[in-house]
PDB file of C-alpha atoms and ligand atoms in Angstrom:
ATOM      1  CA  MET A   1     102.606  82.372  77.278  1.00 92.00           C
ATOM      2  CA  LYS A   2     105.282  80.601  75.281  1.00 92.00           C
ATOM      3  CA  ASP A   3     105.475  80.520  71.476  1.00 94.00           C
ATOM      4  CA  LEU A   4     104.462  84.078  70.716  1.00 98.00           C
ATOM      5  CA  ALA A   5     105.021  83.761  66.969  1.00 98.00           C
ATOM      6  CA  GLY A   6     101.754  83.924  65.054  1.00 98.00           C
ATOM      7  CA  LYS A   7      99.771  85.293  67.998  1.00 98.00           C
ATOM      8  CA  THR A   8      98.026  88.696  67.914  1.00 98.00           C
ATOM      9  CA  ALA A   9      98.513  91.631  70.275  1.00 98.00           C
ATOM     10  CA  PHE A  10      96.612  94.882  70.779  1.00 99.00           C
ATOM     11  CA  VAL A  11      98.841  97.628  72.198  1.00 99.00           C
ATOM     12  CA  THR A  12      97.565 101.037  73.325  1.00 99.00           C
ATOM     13  CA  GLY A  13      99.722 104.147  73.303  1.00 98.00           C
ATOM     14  CA  ALA A  14     101.776 102.328  70.680  1.00 99.00           C
ATOM     15  CA  ALA A  15     102.783 105.330  68.567  1.00 98.00           C
ATOM     16  CA  SER A  16     105.455 106.507  70.989  1.00 98.00           C
ATOM     17  CA  GLY A  17     107.822 105.555  73.780  1.00 98.00           C
ATOM     18  CA  ILE A  18     107.202 102.386  75.777  1.00 98.00           C
ATOM     19  CA  GLY A  19     104.173 101.343  73.696  1.00 99.00           C
ATOM     20  CA  PHE A  20     106.207 101.541  70.512  1.00 99.00           C
ATOM     21  CA  GLY A  21     109.017  99.622  72.246  1.00 98.00           C
ATOM     22  CA  ILE A  22     106.566  96.872  73.251  1.00 99.00           C
ATOM     23  CA  ALA A  23     104.987  96.753  69.766  1.00 99.00           C
ATOM     24  CA  SER A  24     108.471  96.497  68.208  1.00 98.00           C
ATOM     25  CA  ALA A  25     109.670  93.747  70.554  1.00 98.00           C
ATOM     26  CA  LEU A  26     106.495  91.710  70.010  1.00 98.00           C
ATOM     27  CA  ALA A  27     106.614  92.194  66.241  1.00 98.00           C
ATOM     28  CA  GLN A  28     110.249  91.039  66.259  1.00 98.00           C
ATOM     29  CA  ALA A  29     109.039  87.830  67.936  1.00 98.00           C
ATOM     30  CA  GLY A  30     106.585  87.229  65.083  1.00 98.00           C
ATOM     31  CA  VAL A  31     103.500  88.588  66.852  1.00 98.00           C
ATOM     32  CA  LYS A  32     100.895  90.355  64.705  1.00 98.00           C
ATOM     33  CA  VAL A  33     100.403  93.716  66.357  1.00 99.00           C
ATOM     34  CA  MET A  34      97.495  96.147  66.191  1.00 99.00           C
ATOM     35  CA  LEU A  35      98.873  99.509  67.278  1.00 99.00           C
ATOM     36  CA  CYS A  36      96.356 101.846  68.881  1.00 99.00           C
ATOM     37  CA  ASP A  37      96.923 105.505  69.657  1.00 98.00           C
ATOM     38  CA  ILE A  38      95.141 108.834  69.890  1.00 98.00           C
ATOM     39  CA  GLU A  39      97.808 110.602  67.817  1.00 98.00           C
ATOM     40  CA  GLU A  40      97.107 109.876  64.148  1.00 97.00           C
ATOM     41  CA  ALA A  41     100.325 111.200  62.539  1.00 98.00           C
ATOM     42  CA  ALA A  42     102.581 109.532  65.112  1.00 98.00           C
ATOM     43  CA  LEU A  43     100.649 106.282  64.628  1.00 98.00           C
ATOM     44  CA  ALA A  44     101.169 106.421  60.853  1.00 98.00           C
ATOM     45  CA  ALA A  45     104.910 107.056  61.346  1.00 98.00           C
ATOM     46  CA  ALA A  46     105.196 104.184  63.845  1.00 98.00           C
ATOM     47  CA  LEU A  47     103.438 101.813  61.426  1.00 98.00           C
ATOM     48  CA  GLU A  48     105.714 102.855  58.601  1.00 98.00           C
ATOM     49  CA  LYS A  49     108.797 102.123  60.726  1.00 98.00           C
ATOM     50  CA  LEU A  50     107.579  98.673  61.731  1.00 98.00           C
ATOM     51  CA  LYS A  51     106.352  97.747  58.249  1.00 98.00           C
ATOM     52  CA  ALA A  52     109.844  98.534  56.951  1.00 98.00           C
ATOM     53  CA  THR A  53     111.042  95.587  59.073  1.00 97.00           C
ATOM     54  CA  ASN A  54     108.438  93.300  57.434  1.00 97.00           C
ATOM     55  CA  ALA A  55     106.444  93.173  60.669  1.00 98.00           C
ATOM     56  CA  ASP A  56     102.797  92.163  60.385  1.00 98.00           C
ATOM     57  CA  VAL A  57     101.261  95.276  61.942  1.00 98.00           C
ATOM     58  CA  ASP A  58      98.267  97.525  61.521  1.00 98.00           C
ATOM     59  CA  GLY A  59      96.914 100.553  63.327  1.00 98.00           C
ATOM     60  CA  VAL A  60      93.731 102.018  64.703  1.00 98.00           C
ATOM     61  CA  ARG A  61      93.185 105.504  66.091  1.00 98.00           C
ATOM     62  CA  ALA A  62      91.259 105.740  69.365  1.00 98.00           C
ATOM     63  CA  ASP A  63      91.055 107.870  72.466  1.00 98.00           C
ATOM     64  CA  VAL A  64      91.152 104.972  74.914  1.00 98.00           C
ATOM     65  CA  SER A  65      89.564 107.103  77.623  1.00 97.00           C
ATOM     66  CA  LEU A  66      86.332 106.930  75.591  1.00 97.00           C
ATOM     67  CA  LYS A  67      84.851 103.446  75.982  1.00 98.00           C
ATOM     68  CA  GLY A  68      83.038 103.568  72.623  1.00 98.00           C
ATOM     69  CA  GLU A  69      86.274 104.340  70.755  1.00 98.00           C
ATOM     70  CA  LEU A  70      88.091 101.511  72.528  1.00 98.00           C
ATOM     71  CA  ALA A  71      85.257  99.096  71.658  1.00 98.00           C
ATOM     72  CA  SER A  72      85.455 100.175  67.992  1.00 98.00           C
ATOM     73  CA  ALA A  73      89.227  99.612  68.063  1.00 98.00           C
ATOM     74  CA  ALA A  74      88.592  96.083  69.368  1.00 98.00           C
ATOM     75  CA  GLU A  75      86.133  95.454  66.516  1.00 98.00           C
ATOM     76  CA  ALA A  76      88.724  96.684  64.015  1.00 98.00           C
ATOM     77  CA  THR A  77      91.304  94.336  65.533  1.00 98.00           C
ATOM     78  CA  VAL A  78      89.029  91.304  65.275  1.00 98.00           C
ATOM     79  CA  ALA A  79      88.095  92.275  61.700  1.00 98.00           C
ATOM     80  CA  ARG A  80      91.778  92.528  60.785  1.00 98.00           C
ATOM     81  CA  TYR A  81      93.348  89.635  62.727  1.00 98.00           C
ATOM     82  CA  ASP A  82      90.402  87.520  63.961  1.00 97.00           C
ATOM     83  CA  LYS A  83      91.819  86.251  67.278  1.00 98.00           C
ATOM     84  CA  VAL A  84      93.427  88.461  69.947  1.00 98.00           C
ATOM     85  CA  HIS A  85      95.806  86.808  72.437  1.00 98.00           C
ATOM     86  CA  ILE A  86      97.693  89.673  74.074  1.00 98.00           C
ATOM     87  CA  LEU A  87      96.326  92.949  75.429  1.00 98.00           C
ATOM     88  CA  VAL A  88      98.781  95.676  76.400  1.00 99.00           C
ATOM     89  CA  ASN A  89      97.069  98.541  78.243  1.00 98.00           C
ATOM     90  CA  ASN A  90      99.900 101.001  77.972  1.00 98.00           C
ATOM     91  CA  ALA A  91      98.547 104.426  76.956  1.00 98.00           C
ATOM     92  CA  GLY A  92      99.118 106.924  79.713  1.00 98.00           C
ATOM     93  CA  VAL A  93      99.548 110.584  80.518  1.00 98.00           C
ATOM     94  CA  GLY A  94     101.555 112.417  83.124  1.00 95.00           C
ATOM     95  CA  GLY A  95      98.653 114.569  84.242  1.00 86.00           C
ATOM     96  CA  GLY A  96      97.936 116.346  87.503  1.00 85.00           C
ATOM     97  CA  GLY A  97     100.217 117.796  90.133  1.00 87.00           C
ATOM     98  CA  PRO A  98     100.455 117.898  93.929  1.00 89.00           C
ATOM     99  CA  TYR A  99      97.866 119.188  96.400  1.00 89.00           C
ATOM    100  CA  GLY A 100      97.227 122.854  95.687  1.00 87.00           C
ATOM    101  CA  THR A 101      97.332 122.412  91.914  1.00 88.00           C
ATOM    102  CA  TRP A 102      94.407 119.999  91.541  1.00 92.00           C
ATOM    103  CA  SER A 103      91.632 120.518  89.018  1.00 93.00           C
ATOM    104  CA  GLU A 104      88.657 118.366  88.147  1.00 95.00           C
ATOM    105  CA  ALA A 105      89.787 118.208  84.511  1.00 96.00           C
ATOM    106  CA  ALA A 106      93.268 116.955  85.465  1.00 95.00           C
ATOM    107  CA  TRP A 107      91.779 114.215  87.674  1.00 97.00           C
ATOM    108  CA  ASP A 108      89.292 113.191  84.931  1.00 97.00           C
ATOM    109  CA  TRP A 109      91.933 113.171  82.194  1.00 97.00           C
ATOM    110  CA  THR A 110      94.541 111.282  84.215  1.00 97.00           C
ATOM    111  CA  LEU A 111      92.192 108.705  85.726  1.00 98.00           C
ATOM    112  CA  GLY A 112      90.402 108.356  82.369  1.00 98.00           C
ATOM    113  CA  VAL A 113      93.489 107.456  80.334  1.00 98.00           C
ATOM    114  CA  ASN A 114      95.637 105.776  83.005  1.00 98.00           C
ATOM    115  CA  LEU A 115      93.037 103.761  84.903  1.00 98.00           C
ATOM    116  CA  ARG A 116      89.524 103.679  83.422  1.00 98.00           C
ATOM    117  CA  ALA A 117      90.872 102.793  79.971  1.00 98.00           C
ATOM    118  CA  VAL A 118      92.729  99.871  81.558  1.00 98.00           C
ATOM    119  CA  ILE A 119      89.511  98.654  83.208  1.00 98.00           C
ATOM    120  CA  TRP A 120      87.617  98.987  79.925  1.00 98.00           C
ATOM    121  CA  GLY A 121      90.434  97.357  77.975  1.00 98.00           C
ATOM    122  CA  ILE A 122      90.116  94.297  80.200  1.00 98.00           C
ATOM    123  CA  GLU A 123      86.315  94.363  80.034  1.00 98.00           C
ATOM    124  CA  ILE A 124      86.309  94.582  76.221  1.00 98.00           C
ATOM    125  CA  PHE A 125      89.288  92.369  75.324  1.00 98.00           C
ATOM    126  CA  GLY A 126      88.998  89.790  78.150  1.00 98.00           C
ATOM    127  CA  PRO A 127      86.078  87.937  76.502  1.00 98.00           C
ATOM    128  CA  LEU A 128      87.791  88.163  73.094  1.00 98.00           C
ATOM    129  CA  ILE A 129      90.898  86.484  74.532  1.00 98.00           C
ATOM    130  CA  GLU A 130      88.818  83.873  76.347  1.00 97.00           C
ATOM    131  CA  ARG A 131      86.631  82.893  73.419  1.00 97.00           C
ATOM    132  CA  HIS A 132      89.276  81.185  71.252  1.00 97.00           C
ATOM    133  CA  GLY A 133      90.512  78.982  74.108  1.00 96.00           C
ATOM    134  CA  GLU A 134      94.175  79.352  73.124  1.00 97.00           C
ATOM    135  CA  GLY A 135      95.072  81.334  76.252  1.00 97.00           C
ATOM    136  CA  GLY A 136      96.512  84.779  76.412  1.00 98.00           C
ATOM    137  CA  HIS A 137      98.144  87.498  78.439  1.00 98.00           C
ATOM    138  CA  ILE A 138      97.280  90.965  79.690  1.00 98.00           C
ATOM    139  CA  VAL A 139      99.988  93.510  80.497  1.00 99.00           C
ATOM    140  CA  SER A 140      99.070  96.887  81.946  1.00 99.00           C
ATOM    141  CA  THR A 141     101.576  99.679  82.289  1.00 99.00           C
ATOM    142  CA  ALA A 142     101.550 101.164  85.774  1.00 98.00           C
ATOM    143  CA  SER A 143     104.769 102.761  86.997  1.00 98.00           C
ATOM    144  CA  ILE A 144     107.141 102.622  89.907  1.00 98.00           C
ATOM    145  CA  ALA A 145     104.823 105.516  90.896  1.00 97.00           C
ATOM    146  CA  GLY A 146     102.194 102.808  91.385  1.00 98.00           C
ATOM    147  CA  LEU A 147     104.198 101.515  94.354  1.00 98.00           C
ATOM    148  CA  ILE A 148     105.677 104.690  95.844  1.00 97.00           C
ATOM    149  CA  SER A 149     103.772 107.922  96.087  1.00 94.00           C
ATOM    150  CA  GLY A 150     104.546 111.595  96.207  1.00 87.00           C
ATOM    151  CA  GLY A 151     104.203 114.720  94.155  1.00 81.00           C
ATOM    152  CA  SER A 152     101.860 113.746  91.350  1.00 90.00           C
ATOM    153  CA  THR A 153      98.689 112.785  93.174  1.00 94.00           C
ATOM    154  CA  ALA A 154      96.336 111.892  90.309  1.00 96.00           C
ATOM    155  CA  TYR A 155      99.138 110.029  88.515  1.00 97.00           C
ATOM    156  CA  ASN A 156      99.973 108.056  91.690  1.00 97.00           C
ATOM    157  CA  VAL A 157      96.322 107.214  92.327  1.00 98.00           C
ATOM    158  CA  SER A 158      95.864 106.023  88.736  1.00 98.00           C
ATOM    159  CA  LYS A 159      99.004 103.873  88.836  1.00 98.00           C
ATOM    160  CA  TYR A 160      98.291 102.380  92.294  1.00 98.00           C
ATOM    161  CA  GLY A 161      94.909 101.490  90.782  1.00 98.00           C
ATOM    162  CA  VAL A 162      96.552  99.662  87.874  1.00 99.00           C
ATOM    163  CA  VAL A 163      98.773  97.698  90.286  1.00 98.00           C
ATOM    164  CA  GLY A 164      95.796  96.713  92.476  1.00 98.00           C
ATOM    165  CA  LEU A 165      93.686  95.833  89.466  1.00 98.00           C
ATOM    166  CA  SER A 166      96.430  93.656  87.958  1.00 98.00           C
ATOM    167  CA  GLU A 167      97.196  91.826  91.220  1.00 98.00           C
ATOM    168  CA  GLY A 168      93.540  90.864  91.681  1.00 98.00           C
ATOM    169  CA  LEU A 169      92.952  90.071  88.030  1.00 98.00           C
ATOM    170  CA  ARG A 170      95.907  87.698  87.975  1.00 98.00           C
ATOM    171  CA  LEU A 171      94.123  85.452  90.476  1.00 98.00           C
ATOM    172  CA  ASP A 172      90.824  85.646  88.582  1.00 98.00           C
ATOM    173  CA  LEU A 173      92.249  84.907  85.140  1.00 98.00           C
ATOM    174  CA  ALA A 174      94.863  82.218  85.905  1.00 98.00           C
ATOM    175  CA  PRO A 175      92.236  79.424  85.901  1.00 97.00           C
ATOM    176  CA  ARG A 176      91.048  80.741  82.524  1.00 97.00           C
ATOM    177  CA  GLY A 177      94.496  80.395  80.960  1.00 97.00           C
ATOM    178  CA  ILE A 178      95.215  84.120  80.843  1.00 98.00           C
ATOM    179  CA  GLY A 179      98.349  85.497  82.486  1.00 98.00           C
ATOM    180  CA  VAL A 180      98.446  88.998  83.949  1.00 98.00           C
ATOM    181  CA  SER A 181     101.482  91.228  84.419  1.00 99.00           C
ATOM    182  CA  VAL A 182     101.876  94.758  85.655  1.00 99.00           C
ATOM    183  CA  LEU A 183     104.710  96.800  84.188  1.00 99.00           C
ATOM    184  CA  CYS A 184     106.298  99.214  86.674  1.00 98.00           C
ATOM    185  CA  PRO A 185     108.941 101.201  84.808  1.00 98.00           C
ATOM    186  CA  GLY A 186     111.374 103.650  86.337  1.00 98.00           C
ATOM    187  CA  PHE A 187     112.499 106.574  84.177  1.00 98.00           C
ATOM    188  CA  ILE A 188     112.264 105.728  80.462  1.00 98.00           C
ATOM    189  CA  ARG A 189     113.315 108.027  77.610  1.00 98.00           C
ATOM    190  CA  THR A 190     109.898 108.895  76.101  1.00 98.00           C
ATOM    191  CA  GLN A 191     107.610 111.853  75.488  1.00 98.00           C
ATOM    192  CA  ILE A 192     105.664 111.388  78.750  1.00 97.00           C
ATOM    193  CA  VAL A 193     106.514 114.868  80.077  1.00 95.00           C
ATOM    194  CA  ASP A 194     104.877 116.334  76.986  1.00 95.00           C
ATOM    195  CA  SER A 195     101.613 114.434  77.538  1.00 96.00           C
ATOM    196  CA  GLY A 196      99.693 117.694  77.145  1.00 94.00           C
ATOM    197  CA  ARG A 197     100.104 117.304  73.368  1.00 95.00           C
ATOM    198  CA  ASN A 198      97.295 114.733  73.571  1.00 92.00           C
ATOM    199  CA  LEU A 199      94.948 116.570  75.902  1.00 94.00           C
ATOM    200  CA  PRO A 200      91.457 115.830  74.561  1.00 94.00           C
ATOM    201  CA  GLN A 201      89.574 118.910  73.384  1.00 94.00           C
ATOM    202  CA  ARG A 202      86.957 118.464  76.128  1.00 95.00           C
ATOM    203  CA  PHE A 203      89.577 119.382  78.758  1.00 94.00           C
ATOM    204  CA  ALA A 204      91.198 122.252  76.806  1.00 93.00           C
ATOM    205  CA  GLY A 205      91.774 125.328  78.981  1.00 92.00           C
ATOM    206  CA  LYS A 206      90.541 123.531  82.119  1.00 93.00           C
ATOM    207  CA  LEU A 207      93.874 122.401  83.566  1.00 89.00           C
ATOM    208  CA  SER A 208      95.626 124.673  86.062  1.00 82.00           C
ATOM    209  CA  ARG A 209      98.970 125.897  84.740  1.00 82.00           C
ATOM    210  CA  PRO A 210     101.988 124.670  86.740  1.00 81.00           C
ATOM    211  CA  PRO A 211     103.959 127.545  88.342  1.00 84.00           C
ATOM    212  CA  ALA A 212     106.974 128.769  86.338  1.00 87.00           C
ATOM    213  CA  THR A 213     109.205 128.970  89.435  1.00 91.00           C
ATOM    214  CA  GLY A 214     109.394 127.393  92.893  1.00 89.00           C
ATOM    215  CA  PRO A 215     109.469 123.791  94.178  1.00 87.00           C
ATOM    216  CA  ILE A 216     106.804 122.428  91.801  1.00 86.00           C
ATOM    217  CA  ALA A 217     108.577 123.926  88.762  1.00 87.00           C
ATOM    218  CA  GLU A 218     111.877 122.467  89.994  1.00 91.00           C
ATOM    219  CA  ARG A 219     110.279 119.071  90.462  1.00 89.00           C
ATOM    220  CA  ILE A 220     108.865 119.122  86.910  1.00 89.00           C
ATOM    221  CA  LYS A 221     112.286 120.079  85.550  1.00 92.00           C
ATOM    222  CA  SER A 222     113.938 117.287  87.516  1.00 92.00           C
ATOM    223  CA  ILE A 223     111.447 114.722  86.142  1.00 93.00           C
ATOM    224  CA  ARG A 224     112.026 116.054  82.607  1.00 95.00           C
ATOM    225  CA  ASP A 225     115.814 115.651  83.060  1.00 97.00           C
ATOM    226  CA  GLN A 226     115.512 112.138  84.475  1.00 96.00           C
ATOM    227  CA  VAL A 227     113.171 111.030  81.683  1.00 96.00           C
ATOM    228  CA  ALA A 228     115.577 112.512  79.097  1.00 97.00           C
ATOM    229  CA  GLN A 229     118.348 110.373  80.599  1.00 98.00           C
ATOM    230  CA  GLY A 230     116.080 107.374  81.060  1.00 98.00           C
ATOM    231  CA  LEU A 231     116.252 103.843  79.694  1.00 98.00           C
ATOM    232  CA  ASP A 232     115.697 102.810  76.085  1.00 98.00           C
ATOM    233  CA  PRO A 233     111.975 102.036  75.479  1.00 98.00           C
ATOM    234  CA  LEU A 234     112.910  99.108  73.232  1.00 98.00           C
ATOM    235  CA  TYR A 235     114.766  97.563  76.186  1.00 98.00           C
ATOM    236  CA  VAL A 236     111.494  97.869  78.141  1.00 98.00           C
ATOM    237  CA  GLY A 237     109.652  96.241  75.243  1.00 99.00           C
ATOM    238  CA  GLU A 238     112.042  93.293  75.334  1.00 98.00           C
ATOM    239  CA  LEU A 239     111.497  92.912  79.093  1.00 98.00           C
ATOM    240  CA  VAL A 240     107.738  92.926  78.521  1.00 99.00           C
ATOM    241  CA  ARG A 241     108.094  90.215  75.884  1.00 98.00           C
ATOM    242  CA  GLU A 242     110.106  88.148  78.398  1.00 98.00           C
ATOM    243  CA  GLY A 243     107.496  88.870  81.067  1.00 98.00           C
ATOM    244  CA  ILE A 244     104.705  87.587  78.814  1.00 98.00           C
ATOM    245  CA  GLU A 245     106.674  84.465  77.860  1.00 98.00           C
ATOM    246  CA  ASN A 246     107.369  83.640  81.510  1.00 98.00           C
ATOM    247  CA  ASP A 247     104.198  85.016  83.115  1.00 98.00           C
ATOM    248  CA  TRP A 248     105.957  87.472  85.436  1.00 98.00           C
ATOM    249  CA  PRO A 249     103.481  89.126  87.834  1.00 98.00           C
ATOM    250  CA  TYR A 250     105.631  92.279  88.086  1.00 98.00           C
ATOM    251  CA  ILE A 251     107.843  93.591  85.306  1.00 99.00           C
ATOM    252  CA  PHE A 252     110.418  96.080  86.607  1.00 98.00           C
ATOM    253  CA  THR A 253     112.896  97.886  84.399  1.00 98.00           C
ATOM    254  CA  ASP A 254     115.671  98.686  86.921  1.00 98.00           C
ATOM    255  CA  ASN A 255     116.500  98.670  90.638  1.00 98.00           C
ATOM    256  CA  GLU A 256     116.868 102.429  91.082  1.00 97.00           C
ATOM    257  CA  HIS A 257     113.692 102.861  93.139  1.00 97.00           C
ATOM    258  CA  GLU A 258     113.806  99.550  95.010  1.00 98.00           C
ATOM    259  CA  PRO A 259     115.025 101.180  98.276  1.00 98.00           C
ATOM    260  CA  TYR A 260     111.941 103.447  98.262  1.00 98.00           C
ATOM    261  CA  VAL A 261     109.654 100.445  97.811  1.00 98.00           C
ATOM    262  CA  ASP A 262     111.512  98.748 100.705  1.00 98.00           C
ATOM    263  CA  ALA A 263     111.004 101.895 102.811  1.00 98.00           C
ATOM    264  CA  ARG A 264     107.273 101.873 102.060  1.00 98.00           C
ATOM    265  CA  PHE A 265     106.952  98.218 103.046  1.00 98.00           C
ATOM    266  CA  ALA A 266     108.971  98.925 106.213  1.00 98.00           C
ATOM    267  CA  ALA A 267     106.582 101.782 107.099  1.00 98.00           C
ATOM    268  CA  ILE A 268     103.602  99.467 106.548  1.00 98.00           C
ATOM    269  CA  LYS A 269     105.244  96.777 108.678  1.00 98.00           C
ATOM    270  CA  GLU A 270     105.877  99.395 111.351  1.00 98.00           C
ATOM    271  CA  GLY A 271     102.149 100.152 111.346  1.00 98.00           C
ATOM    272  CA  PHE A 272     101.413  96.509 112.127  1.00 98.00           C
ATOM    273  CA  ASN A 273     104.175  96.380 114.756  1.00 98.00           C
ATOM    274  CA  ARG A 274     102.667  99.403 116.517  1.00 98.00           C
ATOM    275  CA  ILE A 275      99.478  97.477 117.371  1.00 98.00           C
ATOM    276  CA  ARG A 276     101.017  94.003 117.709  1.00 98.00           C
ATOM    277  CA  GLY A 277      99.945  92.189 120.834  1.00 98.00           C
ATOM    278  CA  ARG A 278      96.800  94.233 121.389  1.00 98.00           C
ATOM    279  CA  ILE A 279      93.506  92.396 121.598  1.00 97.00           C
ATOM    280  CA  PRO A 280      91.158  94.097 119.100  1.00 95.00           C
ATOM    281  CA  ARG A 281      87.817  95.122 120.634  1.00 97.00           C
ATOM    282  CA  ARG A 282      84.781  93.674 118.821  1.00 96.00           C
TER     283      ARG A 282
HETATM  284  N1  NAD B 301     108.488 107.349  80.565  1.00 70.05           N
HETATM  285  C1  NAD B 301     108.561 107.007  81.825  1.00 70.05           C
HETATM  286  O1  NAD B 301     109.533 107.341  82.516  1.00 70.05           O
HETATM  287  C2  NAD B 301     107.461 106.174  82.434  1.00 70.05           C
HETATM  288  C3  NAD B 301     107.682 105.620  83.708  1.00 70.05           C
HETATM  289  C4  NAD B 301     106.693 104.849  84.296  1.00 70.05           C
HETATM  290  C5  NAD B 301     105.514 104.609  83.615  1.00 70.05           C
HETATM  291  N2  NAD B 301     105.307 105.164  82.377  1.00 70.05           N
HETATM  292  C6  NAD B 301     104.045 104.847  81.702  1.00 70.05           C
HETATM  293  O2  NAD B 301     104.333 104.299  80.440  1.00 70.05           O
HETATM  294  C7  NAD B 301     103.199 104.438  79.583  1.00 70.05           C
HETATM  295  C8  NAD B 301     103.637 104.936  78.223  1.00 70.05           C
HETATM  296  O3  NAD B 301     104.118 106.265  78.335  1.00 70.05           O
HETATM  297  P1  NAD B 301     105.466 106.749  77.654  1.00 70.05           P
HETATM  298  O4  NAD B 301     106.406 107.066  78.734  1.00 70.05           O
HETATM  299  O5  NAD B 301     105.866 105.839  76.576  1.00 70.05           O
HETATM  300  O6  NAD B 301     104.990 108.178  77.072  1.00 70.05           O
HETATM  301  P2  NAD B 301     104.716 108.676  75.575  1.00 70.05           P
HETATM  302  O7  NAD B 301     104.047 109.991  75.720  1.00 70.05           O
HETATM  303  O8  NAD B 301     105.967 108.613  74.786  1.00 70.05           O
HETATM  304  O9  NAD B 301     103.704 107.596  75.010  1.00 70.05           O
HETATM  305  C9  NAD B 301     102.373 107.532  75.453  1.00 70.05           C
HETATM  306  C10 NAD B 301     101.481 107.201  74.256  1.00 70.05           C
HETATM  307  O10 NAD B 301     100.118 107.158  74.709  1.00 70.05           O
HETATM  308  C11 NAD B 301      99.319 107.850  73.745  1.00 70.05           C
HETATM  309  N3  NAD B 301      98.096 108.348  74.375  1.00 70.05           N
HETATM  310  C12 NAD B 301      97.967 109.380  75.264  1.00 70.05           C
HETATM  311  N4  NAD B 301      96.691 109.575  75.556  1.00 70.05           N
HETATM  312  C13 NAD B 301      95.981 108.661  74.852  1.00 70.05           C
HETATM  313  C14 NAD B 301      94.595 108.372  74.744  1.00 70.05           C
HETATM  314  N5  NAD B 301      93.683 109.077  75.410  1.00 70.05           N
HETATM  315  N6  NAD B 301      94.222 107.353  73.936  1.00 70.05           N
HETATM  316  C15 NAD B 301      95.133 106.633  73.243  1.00 70.05           C
HETATM  317  N7  NAD B 301      96.459 106.874  73.306  1.00 70.05           N
HETATM  318  C16 NAD B 301      96.867 107.877  74.103  1.00 70.05           C
HETATM  319  C17 NAD B 301     100.220 108.956  73.258  1.00 70.05           C
HETATM  320  O11 NAD B 301      99.785 109.511  72.014  1.00 70.05           O
HETATM  321  C18 NAD B 301     101.557 108.256  73.167  1.00 70.05           C
HETATM  322  O12 NAD B 301     101.747 107.678  71.890  1.00 70.05           O
HETATM  323  C19 NAD B 301     102.244 105.374  80.322  1.00 70.05           C
HETATM  324  O13 NAD B 301     101.212 104.607  80.917  1.00 70.05           O
HETATM  325  C20 NAD B 301     103.131 106.005  81.376  1.00 70.05           C
HETATM  326  O14 NAD B 301     102.392 106.446  82.490  1.00 70.05           O
HETATM  327  C21 NAD B 301     106.251 105.931  81.783  1.00 70.05           C
END
């Protein structure tokens, strides 16, 4: 989607990290941006920062894992800006751990924010983008953890879901003039490891506590360190803007994890090689 200036975007999880980076980069390109987030104070602070740059932005609070709240946020966006051209399904939480630490609440929370909200975002905003006939673009934030798995089961499942959803949707929406990209970041310097700050009340006290010592604790510490040393979220926002302008199917942020993706594809290829030449029985 070329010529972003004057278009309107709805960005979830926009009060912090990557979402704020995307909102900033789009606003810098002259896009009107409706920032959506569950965290009211952070949303107000984010709006203040962007308004200080003369950006045309507004905000709406919603827990995107509740379909009714997301639908109300869409209504607020249409009331404020009329047409919506760009949907960025970015809100996400780093919930759930490896086998042995699972809980129903962690699965519900993680899949609710990271995957179901993306599905609902598309269901609610898709028709709004289609109805003005000016075309549009949908970006959903998965992760490199949507292509390589290990350690954070619910998170991986949610992010693989976003990749699969985006790949299929791209084919469905191209004839309707809507581009689809999936963002697969590596480690980005955000507040993702403190996702628990936004745990909805309905899950309070229902998540199993991660162990204070041992391999899982070490893994959490290592992720925290790598996120702290991660890339600038505004850089990610600029890549997303470029991805929208040029209709990139996949938006990567760096090549750090590329060898692991190669290894996964090689393992898949090996699976095919193992049965090559056999005549399948029908
Ligand atoms: N930081 C990384 O290294 C990294 C890597 C790959 C993918 N991601 C993905 O990037 C996206 C953004 O995360 P981030 O790293 O910027 O973290 P972040 O915690 O800084 O930002 C996430 C934002 O989502 C909001 N949010 C959380 N739950 C919500 C809900 N139910 N409804 C509405 N908003 C909600 C938070 O308030 C926050 O503003 C997520 O989807 C995350 O999984 C992050």
